[in-house]
Short mmCIF file of C-alpha atoms in Angstrom, two decimals:
data_model
loop_
_atom_site.label_atom_id
_atom_site.label_comp_id
_atom_site.label_asym_id
_atom_site.label_seq_id
_atom_site.Cartn_x
_atom_site.Cartn_y
_atom_site.Cartn_z
CA UNK A 711 -1.46 -47.27 0.74
CA UNK A 712 -1.48 -43.57 -0.06
CA UNK A 713 -1.57 -41.41 3.06
CA UNK A 714 -4.07 -38.58 3.12
CA UNK A 715 -3.36 -35.11 4.43
CA UNK A 716 -5.78 -34.09 7.14
CA UNK A 717 -8.04 -31.21 6.03
CA UNK A 718 -7.87 -28.09 8.17
CA UNK A 719 -10.51 -25.51 8.94
CA UNK A 720 -9.81 -22.02 10.16
CA UNK A 721 -12.19 -19.13 10.72
CA UNK A 722 -15.29 -18.81 8.53
CA UNK A 723 -13.97 -15.47 7.27
CA UNK A 724 -11.54 -12.64 8.03
CA UNK A 725 -11.67 -8.87 8.35
CA UNK A 726 -9.52 -5.88 9.23
CA UNK A 727 -9.89 -5.23 12.95
CA UNK A 728 -7.46 -2.35 13.43
CA UNK A 729 -5.43 0.21 11.47
CA UNK A 730 -2.48 2.48 12.20
CA UNK A 731 -0.22 4.84 10.30
CA UNK A 732 3.04 6.70 10.57
CA UNK A 733 4.05 9.78 8.58
CA UNK A 734 7.59 11.13 8.97
CA UNK A 735 8.02 14.43 10.79
CA UNK A 736 9.55 16.32 7.89
CA UNK A 737 6.96 17.89 5.58
CA UNK A 738 8.35 18.84 2.17
CA UNK A 739 6.36 21.46 0.22
CA UNK A 740 6.54 21.83 -3.55
CA UNK A 741 8.72 24.91 -3.10
CA UNK A 742 11.53 22.71 -1.81
CA UNK A 743 11.26 20.40 -4.83
CA UNK A 744 11.48 23.42 -7.13
CA UNK A 745 15.04 24.07 -5.95
CA UNK A 746 16.07 21.05 -8.01
CA UNK A 747 13.84 21.16 -11.11
CA UNK A 748 12.58 23.84 -13.47
CA UNK A 749 8.85 23.84 -12.83
CA UNK A 750 6.20 25.55 -10.70
CA UNK A 751 3.90 24.80 -7.80
CA UNK A 752 0.94 25.24 -10.15
CA UNK A 753 2.35 22.71 -12.64
CA UNK A 754 3.06 20.11 -9.95
CA UNK A 755 -0.42 20.49 -8.47
CA UNK A 756 -2.10 20.31 -11.87
CA UNK A 757 -0.17 17.19 -12.86
CA UNK A 758 -0.31 15.31 -9.57
CA UNK A 759 -2.51 17.10 -7.05
CA UNK A 760 0.39 16.96 -4.58
CA UNK A 761 1.08 20.00 -2.39
CA UNK A 762 3.29 18.40 0.26
CA UNK A 763 4.84 15.06 1.05
CA UNK A 764 6.62 13.50 4.04
CA UNK A 765 10.28 12.49 3.83
CA UNK A 766 11.93 10.40 6.51
CA UNK A 767 14.86 11.55 8.59
CA UNK A 768 17.91 9.42 9.41
CA UNK A 769 16.21 7.82 12.42
CA UNK A 770 12.95 7.14 10.58
CA UNK A 771 14.06 3.91 8.99
CA UNK A 772 11.83 1.34 7.33
CA UNK A 773 11.98 -0.68 10.54
CA UNK A 774 11.20 2.22 12.90
CA UNK A 775 8.32 3.50 10.77
CA UNK A 776 6.91 -0.02 10.60
CA UNK A 777 7.09 -0.43 14.37
CA UNK A 778 5.28 2.87 14.90
CA UNK A 779 2.45 2.04 12.49
CA UNK A 780 2.17 -1.54 13.75
CA UNK A 781 1.94 -0.40 17.37
CA UNK A 782 -0.97 1.88 16.51
CA UNK A 783 -2.75 -0.88 14.58
CA UNK A 784 -2.36 -3.32 17.47
CA UNK A 785 -3.75 -0.76 19.91
CA UNK A 786 -6.63 0.10 17.58
CA UNK A 787 -7.57 -3.57 17.27
CA UNK A 788 -7.21 -4.38 20.97
CA UNK A 789 -4.71 -7.08 20.02
CA UNK A 790 -1.53 -7.91 21.90
CA UNK A 791 1.67 -8.70 20.03
CA UNK A 792 1.57 -12.23 21.44
CA UNK A 793 -1.71 -12.85 19.58
CA UNK A 794 -0.14 -12.18 16.18
CA UNK A 795 0.66 -15.38 14.27
CA UNK A 796 1.96 -13.85 11.03
CA UNK A 797 3.78 -10.63 10.12
CA UNK A 798 3.67 -9.61 6.46
CA UNK A 799 5.63 -6.56 5.29
CA UNK A 800 5.13 -5.06 1.82
CA UNK A 801 8.01 -2.84 0.70
CA UNK A 802 10.37 -2.13 -2.19
CA UNK A 803 12.65 0.27 -0.31
CA UNK A 804 14.38 -1.84 2.33
CA UNK A 805 17.96 -1.89 1.07
CA UNK A 806 19.13 -4.77 3.23
CA UNK A 807 18.55 -7.79 1.01
CA UNK A 808 18.34 -10.26 3.87
CA UNK A 809 17.05 -10.97 6.46
CA UNK A 810 13.54 -9.68 5.89
CA UNK A 811 12.19 -6.61 7.66
CA UNK A 812 9.36 -8.75 9.01
CA UNK A 813 11.53 -10.95 11.21
CA UNK A 814 12.97 -7.96 13.07
CA UNK A 815 9.49 -6.46 13.42
CA UNK A 816 8.10 -9.71 14.82
CA UNK A 817 10.93 -9.89 17.36
CA UNK A 818 10.81 -6.27 18.45
CA UNK A 819 7.03 -6.25 18.78
CA UNK A 820 7.20 -9.39 20.91
CA UNK A 821 5.14 -11.73 18.77
CA UNK A 822 7.09 -14.79 19.81
CA UNK A 823 7.76 -17.11 16.89
CA UNK A 824 5.23 -15.67 14.46
CA UNK A 825 5.69 -16.44 10.77
CA UNK A 826 7.36 -13.38 9.25
CA UNK A 827 8.20 -12.48 5.68
CA UNK A 828 8.44 -9.58 3.21
CA UNK A 829 6.70 -9.27 -0.14
CA UNK A 830 7.62 -7.08 -3.11
CA UNK A 831 4.65 -6.02 -5.18
CA UNK A 832 5.29 -2.27 -5.37
CA UNK A 833 2.15 -0.14 -5.01
CA UNK A 834 -0.04 -3.27 -4.98
CA UNK A 835 1.93 -4.75 -2.08
CA UNK A 836 -0.63 -3.98 0.60
CA UNK A 837 -3.38 -5.69 -1.40
CA UNK A 838 -1.19 -8.75 -1.87
CA UNK A 839 -0.42 -8.85 1.84
CA UNK A 840 -4.08 -8.52 2.75
CA UNK A 841 -5.01 -11.42 0.47
CA UNK A 842 -2.32 -13.63 2.00
CA UNK A 843 -3.37 -12.73 5.56
CA UNK A 844 -7.00 -13.57 4.82
CA UNK A 845 -6.02 -16.93 3.32
CA UNK A 846 -3.87 -17.84 6.33
CA UNK A 847 -6.73 -17.11 8.73
CA UNK A 848 -9.41 -18.92 6.74
CA UNK A 849 -7.24 -22.02 6.20
CA UNK A 850 -6.30 -22.14 9.88
CA UNK A 851 -2.58 -21.34 9.63
CA UNK A 852 -3.01 -18.12 11.61
CA UNK A 853 -5.58 -16.53 13.90
CA UNK A 854 -4.43 -12.92 13.59
CA UNK A 855 -2.01 -11.36 11.11
CA UNK A 856 -0.23 -8.02 10.90
CA UNK A 857 0.04 -6.52 7.41
CA UNK A 858 2.21 -3.44 6.86
CA UNK A 859 2.96 -1.36 3.78
CA UNK A 860 6.09 0.74 4.34
CA UNK A 861 8.34 2.79 2.07
CA UNK A 862 11.26 5.23 2.09
CA UNK A 863 10.93 6.24 -1.54
CA UNK A 864 12.84 9.48 -0.95
CA UNK A 865 15.94 7.25 -1.01
CA UNK A 866 15.06 6.25 -4.57
CA UNK A 867 14.04 9.68 -5.85
CA UNK A 868 16.10 11.52 -8.45
CA UNK A 869 15.54 15.16 -7.51
CA UNK A 870 16.68 16.27 -10.97
CA UNK A 871 14.05 14.17 -12.76
CA UNK A 872 11.28 16.62 -13.58
CA UNK A 873 8.74 13.82 -14.09
CA UNK A 874 9.16 12.09 -10.71
CA UNK A 875 10.97 14.41 -8.27
CA UNK A 876 7.68 15.61 -6.77
CA UNK A 877 5.85 12.28 -6.63
CA UNK A 878 7.39 9.92 -4.13
CA UNK A 879 7.23 10.00 -0.35
CA UNK A 880 7.76 8.00 2.83
CA UNK A 881 5.54 6.43 5.48
CA UNK A 882 4.03 3.26 6.89
CA UNK A 883 0.48 1.96 7.20
CA UNK A 884 -0.53 -1.17 9.09
CA UNK A 885 -3.61 -3.28 9.69
CA UNK A 886 -4.41 -6.22 11.93
CA UNK A 887 -6.48 -8.93 10.24
CA UNK A 888 -8.51 -11.26 12.43
CA UNK A 889 -11.22 -13.95 12.32
CA UNK A 890 -14.91 -13.21 11.89
CA UNK A 891 -18.13 -15.04 11.09
CA UNK A 892 -19.17 -12.80 8.19
CA UNK A 893 -16.80 -11.89 5.32
CA UNK A 894 -14.99 -8.60 5.92
CA UNK A 895 -12.51 -9.03 3.07
CA UNK A 896 -13.87 -9.99 -0.33
CA UNK A 897 -12.21 -12.07 -3.04
CA UNK A 898 -9.01 -10.50 -4.36
CA UNK A 899 -8.75 -9.73 -8.05
CA UNK A 900 -5.04 -9.57 -8.71
CA UNK A 901 -2.55 -10.13 -11.47
CA UNK A 902 0.41 -8.85 -13.44
CA UNK A 903 1.32 -7.52 -16.87
CA UNK A 904 5.03 -8.19 -17.18
CA UNK A 905 5.16 -6.93 -20.75
CA UNK A 906 4.93 -3.45 -19.20
CA UNK A 907 7.80 -3.94 -16.77
CA UNK A 908 9.68 -0.92 -18.13
CA UNK A 909 6.81 1.51 -17.50
CA UNK A 910 7.78 1.91 -13.83
CA UNK A 911 11.24 0.69 -12.91
CA UNK A 912 14.58 1.34 -11.24
CA UNK A 913 17.14 3.10 -13.41
CA UNK A 914 19.93 0.62 -12.68
CA UNK A 915 20.20 -2.73 -10.85
CA UNK A 916 22.27 -2.75 -7.67
CA UNK A 917 25.03 -4.91 -9.14
CA UNK A 918 25.85 -2.27 -11.75
CA UNK A 919 26.23 0.27 -8.97
CA UNK A 920 28.81 -2.05 -7.42
CA UNK A 921 30.63 -3.25 -10.52
CA UNK A 922 30.68 -0.10 -12.64
CA UNK A 923 30.84 2.52 -9.90
CA UNK A 924 27.92 4.52 -11.27
CA UNK A 925 28.11 8.22 -10.52
CA UNK A 926 24.41 8.42 -9.70
CA UNK A 927 22.56 6.27 -7.21
CA UNK A 928 19.83 4.07 -8.78
CA UNK A 929 16.44 5.79 -8.72
CA UNK A 930 12.83 5.22 -9.71
CA UNK A 931 11.62 6.31 -13.10
CA UNK A 932 8.30 5.98 -14.87
CA UNK A 933 6.52 6.72 -18.12
CA UNK A 934 3.81 8.98 -16.74
CA UNK A 935 1.37 8.92 -19.64
CA UNK A 936 1.55 5.13 -19.99
CA UNK A 937 0.92 4.73 -16.26
CA UNK A 938 -2.02 7.13 -16.43
CA UNK A 939 -3.73 5.34 -19.32
CA UNK A 940 -3.20 1.91 -17.80
CA UNK A 941 -4.41 2.94 -14.34
CA UNK A 942 -7.52 4.79 -15.49
CA UNK A 943 -8.79 2.29 -18.04
CA UNK A 944 -7.38 -1.12 -17.14
CA UNK A 945 -7.55 -0.72 -13.36
CA UNK A 946 -11.13 0.48 -13.55
CA UNK A 947 -11.93 -2.91 -15.12
CA UNK A 948 -10.15 -4.66 -12.24
CA UNK A 949 -12.08 -2.57 -9.71
CA UNK A 950 -15.37 -3.59 -11.33
CA UNK A 951 -14.30 -7.24 -11.22
CA UNK A 952 -13.60 -6.93 -7.49
CA UNK A 953 -17.06 -5.50 -6.92
CA UNK A 954 -18.67 -8.27 -8.95
CA UNK A 955 -16.66 -10.94 -7.11
CA UNK A 956 -18.03 -9.59 -3.82
CA UNK A 957 -21.59 -9.47 -5.16
CA UNK A 958 -21.72 -5.68 -4.97
CA UNK A 959 -22.30 -2.66 -7.20
CA UNK A 960 -20.90 0.89 -6.99
CA UNK A 961 -24.12 1.94 -5.25
CA UNK A 962 -23.33 -0.44 -2.38
CA UNK A 963 -20.05 1.31 -1.58
CA UNK A 964 -19.46 3.84 1.16
CA UNK A 965 -15.77 4.47 0.50
CA UNK A 966 -13.25 4.21 -2.34
CA UNK A 967 -9.56 3.93 -1.40
CA UNK A 968 -7.36 3.63 -4.48
CA UNK A 969 -3.57 3.66 -4.40
CA UNK A 970 -2.58 7.29 -3.95
CA UNK A 971 -0.60 7.59 -7.19
CA UNK A 972 -1.74 11.07 -8.12
CA UNK A 973 -4.95 13.08 -8.03
CA UNK A 974 -5.59 12.97 -11.77
CA UNK A 975 -5.63 9.18 -11.75
CA UNK A 976 -7.90 9.08 -8.69
CA UNK A 977 -10.41 11.56 -10.13
CA UNK A 978 -10.41 9.85 -13.52
CA UNK A 979 -11.03 6.45 -11.94
CA UNK A 980 -13.98 7.85 -10.00
CA UNK A 981 -15.50 9.07 -13.27
CA UNK A 982 -14.74 5.87 -15.17
CA UNK A 983 -16.29 3.75 -12.40
CA UNK A 984 -19.27 6.14 -12.21
CA UNK A 985 -19.18 6.14 -8.43
CA UNK A 986 -22.23 7.72 -6.77
CA UNK A 987 -21.80 11.07 -5.02
CA UNK A 988 -22.29 9.47 -1.59
CA UNK A 989 -19.07 7.45 -1.92
CA UNK A 990 -16.24 9.07 0.05
CA UNK A 991 -13.01 9.06 -1.95
CA UNK A 992 -9.50 8.97 -0.44
CA UNK A 993 -7.40 11.90 -1.65
CA UNK A 994 -4.58 11.65 0.86
CA UNK A 995 -2.03 12.09 -1.93
CA UNK A 996 -2.42 15.88 -1.72
CA UNK A 997 -0.61 16.09 1.61
CA UNK A 998 1.16 12.72 1.80
CA UNK A 999 2.46 12.10 -1.73
CA UNK A 1000 2.83 8.68 -3.34
CA UNK A 1001 3.97 6.21 -0.68
CA UNK A 1002 3.57 3.07 -2.81
CA UNK A 1003 2.70 0.05 -0.61
CA UNK A 1004 1.89 2.32 2.34
CA UNK A 1005 -0.61 4.55 0.55
CA UNK A 1006 -3.82 2.53 1.01
CA UNK A 1007 -3.54 1.84 4.75
CA UNK A 1008 -2.33 5.42 5.36
CA UNK A 1009 -5.33 6.80 3.49
CA UNK A 1010 -7.65 4.39 5.31
CA UNK A 1011 -6.32 5.47 8.68
CA UNK A 1012 -6.73 9.17 7.86
CA UNK A 1013 -10.27 8.78 6.53
CA UNK A 1014 -11.33 7.01 9.72
CA UNK A 1015 -9.53 9.53 11.94
CA UNK A 1016 -11.09 12.55 10.21
CA UNK A 1017 -14.62 11.17 9.98
CA UNK A 1018 -14.64 10.84 6.19
CA UNK A 1019 -15.30 7.15 6.80
CA UNK A 1020 -16.54 5.16 9.76
CA UNK A 1021 -16.19 1.69 11.20
CA UNK A 1022 -18.37 -0.79 9.34
CA UNK A 1023 -18.32 1.10 6.05
CA UNK A 1024 -17.90 -0.90 2.86
CA UNK A 1025 -14.78 0.16 0.95
CA UNK A 1026 -13.33 -0.74 -2.43
CA UNK A 1027 -9.52 -0.76 -2.31
CA UNK A 1028 -7.20 -1.13 -5.27
CA UNK A 1029 -3.43 -0.96 -5.60
CA UNK A 1030 -1.43 -0.91 -8.81
CA UNK A 1031 2.16 -0.22 -9.73
CA UNK A 1032 5.55 -1.39 -10.96
CA UNK A 1033 5.58 -4.79 -12.57
CA UNK A 1034 3.00 -3.96 -13.65
CA UNK A 1035 0.98 -5.54 -10.85
CA UNK A 1036 -2.40 -4.94 -9.29
CA UNK A 1037 -4.73 -6.12 -6.51
CA UNK A 1038 -8.28 -5.07 -5.69
CA UNK A 1039 -10.81 -6.18 -3.10
CA UNK A 1040 -13.75 -4.95 -1.04
CA UNK A 1041 -13.32 -4.64 2.73
CA UNK A 1042 -15.34 -3.70 5.77
CA UNK A 1043 -13.54 -0.87 7.54
CA UNK A 1044 -12.42 -1.49 11.13
#
């Protein structure tokens, strides 16, 4: 006789019920970047839209920034740490290979024996984490999940690289995902294009730094024009697919929160998608820089805090980055 696995049933649906963010204390203006590269404030702004970015100090580690953002998200959702069943951390800048950041976060928050793991999907990491959290809740493996995007990209920035020195930044953004009767997180349209793995990458693997005693620490590099074309044209298609999967059109949206890569990409995507004027668009990159996996929840938190968006709004979110990887979905804002 073949034994049958008992079917499980979780919540009818899931949604984001709280959000929190942490930006490091140190604000770095373009003028400071210009000490290392031959450029101008005008050029940096015209190419990226970035005026300032936050860089972490010695005490603002990946773990500490995550704890700060997570604490705010828990408070915003009215959730205690003990109610969290899963902790999912998206990051590419935690230099300790093992154990995962998530296990320390789960312990220090006081979640008990919550499932805890890290994921590495670069600037799409938050979207991947959100999709996993939703699935856990709907299948019944978790009731509430904490999803955090966190980066210290200043550690991977080559200040002499004129094409990237001004882009990357640090910070953490967190959300609590919980059960609901009506869908608050739509289907996720996600994927990868590994043939473009060299478009955004690390200059050297860690083992070469050890074995060959490289003079320069490994850093991030990217082919800016290739990233721009891919993001504007291919990611606009993915965004449309996410809308269609949720049974919505651009006119149904209240908010658009793309990965905060740079302002030119954001503005071009808005035009390509033909978003109506009433749709509020996240442009947090101007003062926060590109924080990779943290950028979407950080922008979400700021839009809600400043009144650009409100609880219950319908938002299209899309992340895309190194891999190349992407993830898009429609959410109801907490």
